[in-house]
CSV table of C-alpha atoms in Angstrom, one decimal:
chain,number,residue,atom,x,y,z
G,1,MET,CA,24.7,-30.0,35.3
G,2,LYS,CA,21.3,-31.5,34.6
G,3,LEU,CA,20.6,-35.2,35.2
G,4,LYS,CA,20.1,-35.7,31.4
G,5,ASN,CA,23.6,-34.3,30.7
G,6,ILE,CA,25.3,-36.2,33.5
G,7,ALA,CA,23.6,-39.5,32.4
G,8,LYS,CA,24.7,-39.0,28.8
G,9,ALA,CA,28.2,-38.2,29.8
G,10,SER,CA,28.4,-41.3,32.0
G,11,LEU,CA,27.1,-43.4,29.2
G,12,ALA,CA,29.5,-42.0,26.7
G,13,LEU,CA,32.4,-42.6,29.1
G,14,GLY,CA,31.3,-46.2,29.6
G,15,ILE,CA,31.2,-46.8,25.9
G,16,LEU,CA,34.7,-45.3,25.4
G,17,THR,CA,36.1,-47.3,28.3
G,18,THR,CA,34.6,-50.7,27.4
G,19,GLY,CA,34.3,-50.3,23.6
G,20,ILE,CA,30.9,-52.1,23.6
G,21,ILE,CA,27.9,-52.6,25.8
G,22,THR,CA,27.2,-56.3,26.2
G,23,THR,CA,24.0,-58.1,27.0
G,24,THR,CA,23.8,-61.6,28.3
G,25,ALA,CA,21.9,-64.1,26.1
G,26,GLN,CA,19.2,-66.1,27.9
G,27,PRO,CA,19.2,-69.8,27.5
G,28,VAL,CA,16.3,-71.2,25.4
G,29,LYS,CA,14.4,-73.9,27.2
G,30,ALA,CA,13.4,-76.9,25.1
G,31,ASN,CA,9.7,-77.2,24.5
G,32,SER,CA,8.6,-80.6,25.7
G,33,THR,CA,5.0,-80.4,24.6
G,34,ILE,CA,3.8,-82.7,21.8
G,35,SER,CA,0.6,-80.7,21.3
G,36,VAL,CA,0.2,-78.6,18.1
G,37,ILE,CA,-0.2,-75.0,19.1
G,38,SER,CA,-0.7,-71.9,16.9
G,39,ASN,CA,2.1,-69.4,16.0
G,40,GLY,CA,0.3,-66.8,18.2
G,41,THR,CA,0.5,-69.1,21.2
G,42,LYS,CA,4.2,-69.8,20.5
G,43,GLU,CA,4.9,-66.1,20.4
G,44,LEU,CA,3.1,-65.6,23.7
G,45,SER,CA,5.1,-68.4,25.3
G,46,GLU,CA,8.4,-67.0,24.0
G,47,TYR,CA,7.6,-63.5,25.2
G,48,TYR,CA,6.5,-64.4,28.7
G,49,LYS,CA,9.4,-66.9,29.1
G,50,GLY,CA,11.8,-64.0,28.3
G,51,PRO,CA,13.9,-62.1,30.8
G,52,TYR,CA,12.8,-59.0,32.7
G,53,PHE,CA,14.8,-56.5,34.8
G,54,GLU,CA,13.8,-54.5,37.9
G,55,TYR,CA,15.5,-51.2,38.7
G,56,LYS,CA,14.9,-49.7,42.2
G,57,ASN,CA,14.8,-46.1,43.3
G,58,GLN,CA,15.9,-44.7,39.9
G,59,SER,CA,16.1,-41.2,38.4
G,60,GLY,CA,15.5,-40.6,34.7
G,61,TYR,CA,15.1,-37.8,32.2
G,62,LYS,CA,12.8,-37.1,29.2
G,63,GLU,CA,14.7,-37.7,26.0
G,64,ARG,CA,11.6,-36.8,24.0
G,65,GLU,CA,7.9,-36.4,24.5
G,66,GLY,CA,6.3,-39.5,26.0
G,67,THR,CA,9.6,-41.3,26.7
G,68,VAL,CA,11.7,-41.4,29.9
G,69,SER,CA,15.3,-42.6,29.7
G,70,PHE,CA,17.2,-44.3,32.5
G,71,ILE,CA,20.9,-45.2,32.7
G,72,GLN,CA,21.7,-48.4,34.6
G,73,ASN,CA,25.1,-50.1,34.6
G,74,MET,CA,26.2,-47.9,31.6
G,75,GLN,CA,23.2,-49.0,29.6
G,76,GLN,CA,20.4,-46.8,28.5
G,77,THR,CA,16.8,-47.9,28.8
G,78,ASP,CA,14.0,-45.9,27.1
G,79,VAL,CA,10.6,-46.4,28.6
G,80,THR,CA,7.5,-45.3,26.6
G,81,LEU,CA,4.9,-43.8,28.9
G,82,THR,CA,1.4,-45.2,28.6
G,83,GLY,CA,-1.7,-45.4,30.8
G,84,SER,CA,-1.9,-43.5,34.1
G,85,GLU,CA,1.9,-43.0,34.2
G,86,LYS,CA,1.6,-40.9,31.0
G,87,ILE,CA,-0.5,-38.4,33.0
G,88,GLN,CA,1.7,-38.6,36.1
G,89,PHE,CA,5.1,-38.2,34.5
G,90,ASN,CA,4.5,-36.5,31.1
G,91,ASN,CA,4.9,-32.9,32.3
G,92,ASP,CA,8.2,-33.5,34.1
G,93,ASP,CA,11.6,-33.1,32.5
G,94,GLU,CA,13.1,-35.4,35.1
G,95,VAL,CA,11.7,-38.1,37.3
G,96,SER,CA,13.1,-39.5,40.5
G,97,ASN,CA,12.4,-42.0,43.3
G,98,VAL,CA,10.8,-44.5,40.9
G,99,ASP,CA,11.1,-48.2,40.2
G,100,VAL,CA,11.2,-49.5,36.7
G,101,PHE,CA,10.0,-52.9,35.5
G,102,VAL,CA,11.6,-53.6,32.1
G,103,VAL,CA,10.8,-56.1,29.4
G,104,ARG,CA,12.7,-55.6,26.2
G,105,GLU,CA,10.6,-54.6,23.3
G,106,ASN,CA,12.1,-54.2,19.8
G,107,THR,CA,15.7,-53.8,21.1
G,108,ASP,CA,18.2,-53.1,18.4
G,109,ARG,CA,22.0,-53.8,18.1
G,110,SER,CA,22.9,-50.3,19.4
G,111,GLY,CA,22.6,-51.6,23.0
G,112,LEU,CA,19.6,-49.3,23.7
G,113,THR,CA,16.9,-51.2,25.5
G,114,LYS,CA,13.3,-50.2,24.8
G,115,SER,CA,10.5,-51.0,27.1
G,116,ILE,CA,6.8,-49.9,27.6
G,117,GLY,CA,5.3,-48.8,30.8
G,118,GLY,CA,6.2,-50.3,34.2
G,119,ILE,CA,7.2,-47.2,36.1
G,120,THR,CA,6.0,-46.9,39.7
G,121,LYS,CA,6.9,-44.8,42.7
G,122,THR,CA,9.4,-46.4,45.0
G,123,ASN,CA,8.0,-47.8,48.3
G,124,THR,CA,7.7,-45.1,50.9
G,125,GLN,CA,8.2,-47.6,53.8
G,126,ASN,CA,10.6,-50.4,54.5
G,127,HIS,CA,8.8,-53.7,54.4
G,128,LYS,CA,10.5,-56.7,56.0
G,129,ASP,CA,9.4,-59.4,53.6
G,130,TYR,CA,6.6,-58.1,51.4
G,131,VAL,CA,3.9,-55.4,51.2
G,132,LYS,CA,1.0,-57.8,51.1
G,133,ASN,CA,0.5,-61.6,50.9
G,134,VAL,CA,-2.6,-62.7,48.9
G,135,GLY,CA,-4.1,-65.9,47.7
G,136,LEU,CA,-3.3,-67.1,44.1
G,137,ASN,CA,-6.2,-69.5,43.2
G,138,VAL,CA,-5.7,-71.5,40.0
G,139,THR,CA,-8.6,-73.5,38.5
G,140,LYS,CA,-7.5,-75.7,35.7
G,141,LYS,CA,-9.9,-77.5,33.5
G,142,ILE,CA,-9.1,-81.3,33.2
G,143,ASP,CA,-12.0,-82.3,30.9
G,144,ASN,CA,-15.5,-81.2,30.2
G,145,ASN,CA,-16.7,-82.5,33.5
G,146,ALA,CA,-13.8,-81.9,35.9
G,147,SER,CA,-11.5,-79.1,37.1
G,148,LYS,CA,-8.6,-79.0,39.5
G,149,MET,CA,-8.1,-76.1,41.9
G,150,THR,CA,-4.9,-75.1,43.7
G,151,SER,CA,-4.3,-72.2,46.1
G,152,ASN,CA,-0.9,-70.8,47.1
G,153,PRO,CA,0.3,-67.5,48.7
G,154,TYR,CA,1.5,-64.8,46.4
G,155,ASN,CA,3.7,-61.9,47.6
G,156,ILE,CA,3.1,-58.3,46.5
G,157,ASN,CA,6.3,-56.4,46.9
G,158,LYS,CA,5.3,-52.9,45.9
G,159,GLU,CA,3.0,-50.3,47.4
G,160,GLU,CA,2.3,-49.2,43.8
G,161,ILE,CA,2.5,-51.9,41.1
G,162,SER,CA,2.0,-51.7,37.4
G,163,LEU,CA,-0.4,-54.0,35.5
G,164,LYS,CA,2.6,-54.8,33.3
G,165,GLU,CA,4.6,-56.3,36.2
G,166,LEU,CA,1.6,-58.2,37.6
G,167,ASP,CA,0.7,-59.6,34.2
G,168,PHE,CA,4.2,-60.6,33.3
G,169,LYS,CA,5.2,-62.3,36.6
G,170,LEU,CA,1.9,-64.1,37.0
G,171,ARG,CA,2.1,-65.5,33.5
G,172,LYS,CA,5.7,-66.6,34.0
G,173,GLN,CA,4.6,-68.4,37.1
G,174,LEU,CA,1.7,-70.1,35.3
G,175,ILE,CA,4.1,-71.2,32.5
G,176,ASP,CA,6.6,-72.7,35.1
G,177,ASN,CA,4.0,-74.3,37.4
G,178,HIS,CA,0.8,-74.9,35.4
G,179,ASP,CA,1.9,-75.6,31.8
G,180,LEU,CA,0.4,-72.4,30.4
G,181,TYR,CA,0.8,-72.3,26.6
G,182,LYS,CA,1.6,-76.0,26.4
G,183,THR,CA,-1.9,-76.0,24.8
G,184,GLU,CA,-4.1,-73.3,23.4
G,185,PRO,CA,-5.2,-70.9,26.2
G,186,LYS,CA,-8.7,-70.4,24.7
G,187,ASN,CA,-10.5,-68.1,27.0
G,188,SER,CA,-8.2,-68.5,30.0
G,189,LYS,CA,-7.8,-65.5,32.2
G,190,ILE,CA,-6.2,-63.9,35.3
G,191,ARG,CA,-8.4,-61.7,37.5
G,192,VAL,CA,-6.8,-59.4,40.1
G,193,VAL,CA,-9.5,-58.6,42.7
G,194,MET,CA,-9.3,-55.5,44.8
G,195,GLU,CA,-10.7,-55.1,48.4
G,196,ASN,CA,-13.4,-52.7,47.1
G,197,GLY,CA,-14.7,-55.3,44.6
G,198,ASP,CA,-13.0,-53.8,41.5
G,199,TYR,CA,-11.0,-56.1,39.4
G,200,TYR,CA,-8.4,-56.2,36.6
G,201,THR,CA,-8.5,-59.0,34.0
G,202,PHE,CA,-5.7,-60.3,31.8
G,203,GLU,CA,-6.8,-62.4,28.9
G,204,LEU,CA,-4.2,-65.2,28.4
G,205,ASN,CA,-4.9,-65.7,24.7
G,206,LYS,CA,-3.3,-62.3,23.9
G,207,LYS,CA,-0.4,-60.1,25.1
G,208,LEU,CA,-1.3,-57.3,27.6
G,209,GLN,CA,-2.3,-54.3,25.6
G,210,GLU,CA,0.3,-51.6,25.5
G,211,HIS,CA,-2.0,-48.9,26.7
G,212,ARG,CA,-2.5,-50.9,29.9
G,213,MET,CA,1.2,-51.5,30.6
G,214,GLY,CA,1.6,-48.1,32.3
G,215,ASP,CA,-1.5,-48.4,34.5
G,216,VAL,CA,-0.7,-48.6,38.2
G,217,ILE,CA,-2.7,-50.0,41.0
G,218,ASP,CA,-2.5,-49.9,44.8
G,219,GLY,CA,-0.6,-53.1,45.8
G,220,THR,CA,-1.8,-52.8,49.4
G,221,LYS,CA,-5.4,-53.1,48.3
G,222,ILE,CA,-5.2,-56.3,46.3
G,223,LYS,CA,-7.5,-58.9,47.9
G,224,GLU,CA,-6.8,-62.0,45.8
G,225,ILE,CA,-5.8,-63.3,42.4
G,226,ASN,CA,-8.0,-65.8,40.6
G,227,VAL,CA,-6.9,-67.8,37.5
G,228,GLU,CA,-9.0,-69.8,35.1
G,229,LEU,CA,-7.1,-72.2,32.7
G,230,ASN,CA,-9.3,-73.7,30.0
């Protein structure tokens, strides 16, 4: 029996057994800022404060063109392929040995979770603590004449990592530790610098573009991560 049919049968059995697929509501944190911020910035804050899920060493099947479906804990997640993963996985009816980084996008009441990008190959080696440890350097503007810089280690846990996962986790950390989105982000940005001098930029005044969510980079070749908060 194909993986697609096995997965659907398992999902159907789970629904018949439990009667309903449940999801856990996430607590909403109170916004302590007294600054007036735009609706766009509020939406960014809510999105990046939201939950994410990480599934390791998964197998999935193509429900339709450009979408891979995974069944985890009797719940189906449909991932839209974008970026480099669209080229890598689009010709396969089934995918295996992959990790999936999931952020819910437009999930409806059916219990079906929809996500975009975030599929990477599972690590080929066992790593004791992390794949690589790099510097996370945050420069925060205090006023027109002064800035404050802090540097901390940041663990990269995947040999291959999607821009979606990097962007989401870094912004969540900046929200928790550096008050990102308490004020307007203006031209604030994250820059992921590679060992060969290439870099990837995330503009913090907008959500990561969907066509970049499936782009994958070599986590072992990241040199440092620099953040400018204005």
